[in-house]
Short mmCIF file of C-alpha atoms in Angstrom, two decimals:
data_model
loop_
_atom_site.label_atom_id
_atom_site.label_comp_id
_atom_site.label_asym_id
_atom_site.label_seq_id
_atom_site.Cartn_x
_atom_site.Cartn_y
_atom_site.Cartn_z
CA MET A 10 0.00 0.00 0.00
CA LYS A 11 1.40 3.38 -1.04
CA LEU A 12 0.11 6.62 0.41
CA GLU A 13 0.41 8.43 -2.92
CA GLU A 14 -2.27 6.09 -4.31
CA TYR A 15 -4.80 7.77 -2.00
CA ILE A 16 -3.65 11.40 -1.96
CA GLU A 17 -1.69 13.51 -4.42
CA LEU A 18 1.81 14.07 -3.05
CA SER A 19 4.94 15.75 -4.32
CA ASP A 20 8.28 13.90 -4.33
CA LYS A 21 9.31 15.96 -1.31
CA GLN A 22 6.18 14.94 0.62
CA ILE A 23 6.66 11.25 -0.25
CA LYS A 24 10.22 11.45 1.08
CA GLN A 25 8.99 13.18 4.25
CA PHE A 26 6.43 10.43 4.91
CA GLU A 27 9.06 7.74 4.28
CA LEU A 28 11.49 9.40 6.70
CA TYR A 29 8.74 9.87 9.28
CA SER A 30 7.91 6.16 9.05
CA GLU A 31 11.58 5.24 9.47
CA LEU A 32 11.98 7.52 12.50
CA LEU A 33 8.82 6.12 14.04
CA VAL A 34 10.11 2.55 13.83
CA GLU A 35 13.62 3.54 14.95
CA TRP A 36 12.48 5.52 18.00
CA ASN A 37 9.87 2.90 18.87
CA GLU A 38 12.72 0.58 19.86
CA LYS A 39 13.71 3.09 22.57
CA ILE A 40 10.35 4.45 23.72
CA ASN A 41 6.79 3.20 23.39
CA LEU A 42 5.24 5.11 20.48
CA THR A 43 3.12 2.56 18.64
CA ALA A 44 2.24 -1.12 18.40
CA ILE A 45 2.03 -0.68 14.62
CA THR A 46 5.45 -1.06 12.98
CA GLU A 47 4.81 -2.80 9.63
CA LYS A 48 5.21 -0.32 6.78
CA GLU A 49 1.82 -0.95 5.13
CA GLU A 50 0.04 -0.79 8.47
CA ILE A 51 1.76 2.50 9.31
CA VAL A 52 0.50 3.92 6.01
CA LEU A 53 -3.09 2.78 6.55
CA LYS A 54 -3.61 2.95 10.32
CA HIS A 55 -1.50 6.02 11.01
CA PHE A 56 -1.05 8.17 7.90
CA ILE A 57 -4.30 7.59 5.96
CA ASP A 58 -6.27 7.51 9.20
CA SER A 59 -4.77 10.88 10.20
CA LEU A 60 -5.65 12.43 6.86
CA THR A 61 -9.34 11.46 7.07
CA ILE A 62 -10.06 14.79 8.80
CA SER A 63 -8.62 16.82 5.91
CA LYS A 64 -12.02 17.79 4.50
CA TYR A 65 -13.04 19.35 7.83
CA ILE A 66 -10.11 21.74 8.19
CA ASP A 67 -9.14 24.91 6.35
CA LYS A 68 -5.71 24.47 4.87
CA ASP A 69 -4.34 27.63 6.52
CA CYS A 70 -5.89 27.10 9.96
CA LYS A 71 -4.29 27.12 13.39
CA MET A 72 -4.61 23.65 14.92
CA ILE A 73 -3.68 21.94 18.19
CA ASP A 74 -3.29 18.16 18.36
CA ILE A 75 -3.87 17.07 21.96
CA GLY A 76 -2.40 13.83 23.25
CA THR A 77 -0.57 13.63 19.94
CA GLY A 78 1.63 10.68 20.94
CA ALA A 79 3.74 9.88 17.89
CA GLY A 80 2.51 13.06 16.15
CA LEU A 81 -0.78 11.76 14.82
CA PRO A 82 -2.72 13.29 13.17
CA GLY A 83 -0.75 16.56 13.36
CA ILE A 84 2.42 15.64 11.47
CA PRO A 85 0.76 13.89 8.48
CA LEU A 86 -1.57 16.89 8.11
CA LYS A 87 1.37 19.31 8.31
CA ILE A 88 3.30 17.37 5.65
CA CYS A 89 0.32 17.52 3.27
CA TYR A 90 -0.82 21.07 4.03
CA GLU A 91 2.19 23.30 4.51
CA ASN A 92 0.20 26.40 5.52
CA ILE A 93 -1.40 24.84 8.60
CA ASN A 94 0.03 26.15 11.87
CA VAL A 95 0.30 23.14 14.21
CA THR A 96 0.85 22.70 17.94
CA LEU A 97 1.58 19.14 19.08
CA LEU A 98 0.81 18.59 22.76
CA ASP A 99 1.79 15.55 24.81
CA SER A 100 2.19 14.86 28.52
CA LEU A 101 5.22 12.57 28.12
CA ASN A 102 8.52 14.36 27.55
CA LYS A 103 10.16 11.38 25.79
CA ARG A 104 7.53 11.58 23.07
CA VAL A 105 8.03 15.34 22.74
CA VAL A 106 11.78 14.77 22.22
CA PHE A 107 10.87 12.35 19.41
CA LEU A 108 8.46 14.87 17.88
CA LYS A 109 11.11 17.60 17.88
CA ASP A 110 13.51 15.24 16.12
CA VAL A 111 10.89 14.51 13.44
CA ILE A 112 10.13 18.23 12.99
CA ASP A 113 13.84 18.96 12.61
CA LYS A 114 14.67 16.11 10.22
CA LEU A 115 11.58 16.65 8.04
CA GLU A 116 12.37 20.41 8.02
CA LEU A 117 8.80 21.33 8.95
CA LYS A 118 7.98 24.99 9.63
CA ASN A 119 5.27 26.62 11.79
CA ILE A 120 4.91 23.58 14.00
CA GLU A 121 5.87 23.16 17.65
CA ALA A 122 5.87 20.28 20.12
CA ILE A 123 5.03 21.07 23.75
CA HIS A 124 5.43 18.96 26.88
CA SER A 125 2.43 19.63 29.13
CA ARG A 126 -0.84 18.22 30.35
CA ALA A 127 -3.83 19.52 28.41
CA GLU A 128 -5.49 20.78 31.61
CA GLU A 129 -2.45 22.91 32.48
CA LEU A 130 -1.62 24.48 29.11
CA ALA A 131 -5.26 25.53 28.64
CA ARG A 132 -4.76 27.98 31.54
CA ASN A 133 -2.08 29.82 29.57
CA PRO A 134 -3.55 32.89 27.77
CA LYS A 135 -1.18 32.26 24.84
CA TYR A 136 -3.05 29.03 24.05
CA ARG A 137 -6.54 29.39 25.50
CA GLU A 138 -9.24 29.91 22.84
CA LYS A 139 -6.59 30.68 20.20
CA TYR A 140 -7.16 27.78 17.79
CA ASP A 141 -9.46 27.20 14.82
CA ILE A 142 -9.24 23.43 15.32
CA ALA A 143 -8.51 21.17 18.28
CA VAL A 144 -8.13 17.52 17.42
CA ALA A 145 -7.48 14.29 19.29
CA ARG A 146 -7.10 10.76 17.99
CA ALA A 147 -7.92 7.77 20.19
CA VAL A 148 -7.82 9.82 23.39
CA SER A 149 -10.23 9.21 26.28
CA ASN A 150 -14.04 9.08 26.42
CA LEU A 151 -15.90 11.92 24.73
CA SER A 152 -16.97 13.77 27.91
CA THR A 153 -13.40 13.88 29.21
CA LEU A 154 -11.98 14.64 25.79
CA LEU A 155 -14.23 17.68 25.34
CA GLU A 156 -12.90 19.16 28.59
CA TYR A 157 -9.38 18.77 27.18
CA LEU A 158 -10.19 20.22 23.75
CA MET A 159 -12.84 22.91 24.05
CA PRO A 160 -10.85 25.46 26.11
CA TYR A 161 -8.34 25.77 23.25
CA VAL A 162 -10.87 26.57 20.52
CA LYS A 163 -12.09 30.00 19.42
CA VAL A 164 -15.84 30.58 19.24
CA GLY A 165 -16.77 29.47 15.72
CA GLY A 166 -13.92 26.95 15.67
CA LYS A 167 -14.20 23.16 15.82
CA CYS A 168 -13.19 20.16 17.87
CA ILE A 169 -12.58 17.01 15.87
CA CYS A 170 -12.72 13.81 17.91
CA MET A 171 -11.29 10.83 16.02
CA LYS A 172 -12.93 7.64 17.24
CA GLY A 173 -13.30 3.97 16.42
CA PRO A 174 -16.66 2.15 16.25
CA ASN A 175 -19.39 2.07 18.91
CA ILE A 176 -19.68 5.73 19.89
CA LYS A 177 -23.43 5.88 20.57
CA ASP A 178 -23.16 5.62 24.36
CA GLU A 179 -20.25 8.10 24.49
CA ILE A 180 -22.27 10.68 22.62
CA SER A 181 -25.28 10.19 24.87
CA LEU A 182 -23.15 10.60 28.01
CA ALA A 183 -21.44 13.73 26.64
CA LYS A 184 -24.56 15.94 26.42
CA ASN A 185 -23.84 17.74 29.69
CA ALA A 186 -20.18 18.27 28.77
CA LEU A 187 -21.20 19.81 25.45
CA TYR A 188 -23.58 22.20 27.19
CA GLU A 189 -21.12 23.15 29.95
CA LEU A 190 -18.17 23.71 27.62
CA GLY A 191 -20.00 25.60 24.86
CA GLY A 192 -20.19 23.13 21.99
CA GLU A 193 -22.71 21.43 19.76
CA ILE A 194 -22.32 18.42 17.50
CA GLU A 195 -22.23 19.55 13.88
CA LYS A 196 -21.69 16.19 12.20
CA ILE A 197 -20.80 12.55 12.80
CA ASP A 198 -18.90 10.99 9.91
CA ASN A 199 -18.88 7.18 9.91
CA PHE A 200 -16.70 5.33 7.38
CA LYS A 201 -14.18 2.54 6.85
CA LEU A 202 -10.51 3.03 6.03
CA PRO A 203 -9.66 2.20 2.38
CA ASP A 204 -9.44 -1.49 1.46
CA SER A 205 -10.18 -2.56 5.03
CA ASP A 206 -12.93 -3.35 7.52
CA LEU A 207 -11.59 -0.81 10.01
CA GLU A 208 -14.51 1.37 11.09
CA ARG A 209 -13.93 5.00 12.09
CA ASN A 210 -16.08 7.86 13.37
CA LEU A 211 -15.27 11.55 13.28
CA ILE A 212 -17.28 13.67 15.71
CA ILE A 213 -17.24 17.28 14.53
CA ILE A 214 -18.18 19.75 17.26
CA LYS A 215 -18.66 23.47 16.69
CA LYS A 216 -17.87 25.91 19.48
CA ILE A 217 -20.84 28.24 19.93
CA LYS A 218 -19.84 30.13 23.08
CA ASN A 219 -16.80 30.82 25.24
CA THR A 220 -15.79 28.11 27.70
CA ASN A 221 -16.23 29.04 31.36
CA ARG A 222 -12.88 29.86 33.01
CA LYS A 223 -13.39 27.11 35.58
CA TYR A 224 -12.73 24.55 32.82
CA PRO A 225 -10.65 22.54 32.42
CA ARG A 226 -10.55 21.41 36.02
CA LYS A 227 -7.26 20.43 37.70
CA SER A 228 -5.14 17.69 36.15
CA GLY A 229 -6.63 14.25 36.52
CA ILE A 230 -10.14 15.37 37.47
CA PRO A 231 -11.65 15.31 33.92
CA SER A 232 -10.71 11.64 33.52
CA LYS A 233 -11.74 10.59 37.04
CA ASN A 234 -14.98 12.56 37.12
CA PRO A 235 -16.22 13.42 33.58
CA LEU A 236 -18.77 16.21 33.23
#
């Protein structure tokens, strides 16, 4: 499976994806980044999966990727859409060191990797309600995830929650969190990854009012006691 079969890429972009894949496998021997290390699986389950949100973002937007882990979906999106301004946020410093190495070796511009918990950085005026898009991939239940994401997004901006199958209960339980944090569900996009049976759901949430300053609550509370 080749990524360029699914999206138009320049030679430079193809080389960047290849180098990213190599760095991911290399660093994964030192720190836990991913259980997926076969080249074709990396293309499908990491790169193509990351790019499924492309149609929901403006290609010159300001985006934060929360709990980015190995840089997904932020780095694949940045490779494909050079004008996106990207912040990669992760709570584990070892992963942030990896991300900085990728950014440097792929020569990516207007992208930064930050070591912090989502609950803490959202208190910083430099980052609070400054983004057009906040995204997270395979992070937490929806109620908790919204408390991580919503404080970063401008009114009129969007949260994109990248989920697997079986989201009905999560959505039902997240109604109070949506109300409290100032969001409403705009769309739920259900699909399968190309040439596979892997089901995905994108929950697109529009921010309709400012998030109360009391959110997010202190580190650990959103996960232990979701809204």
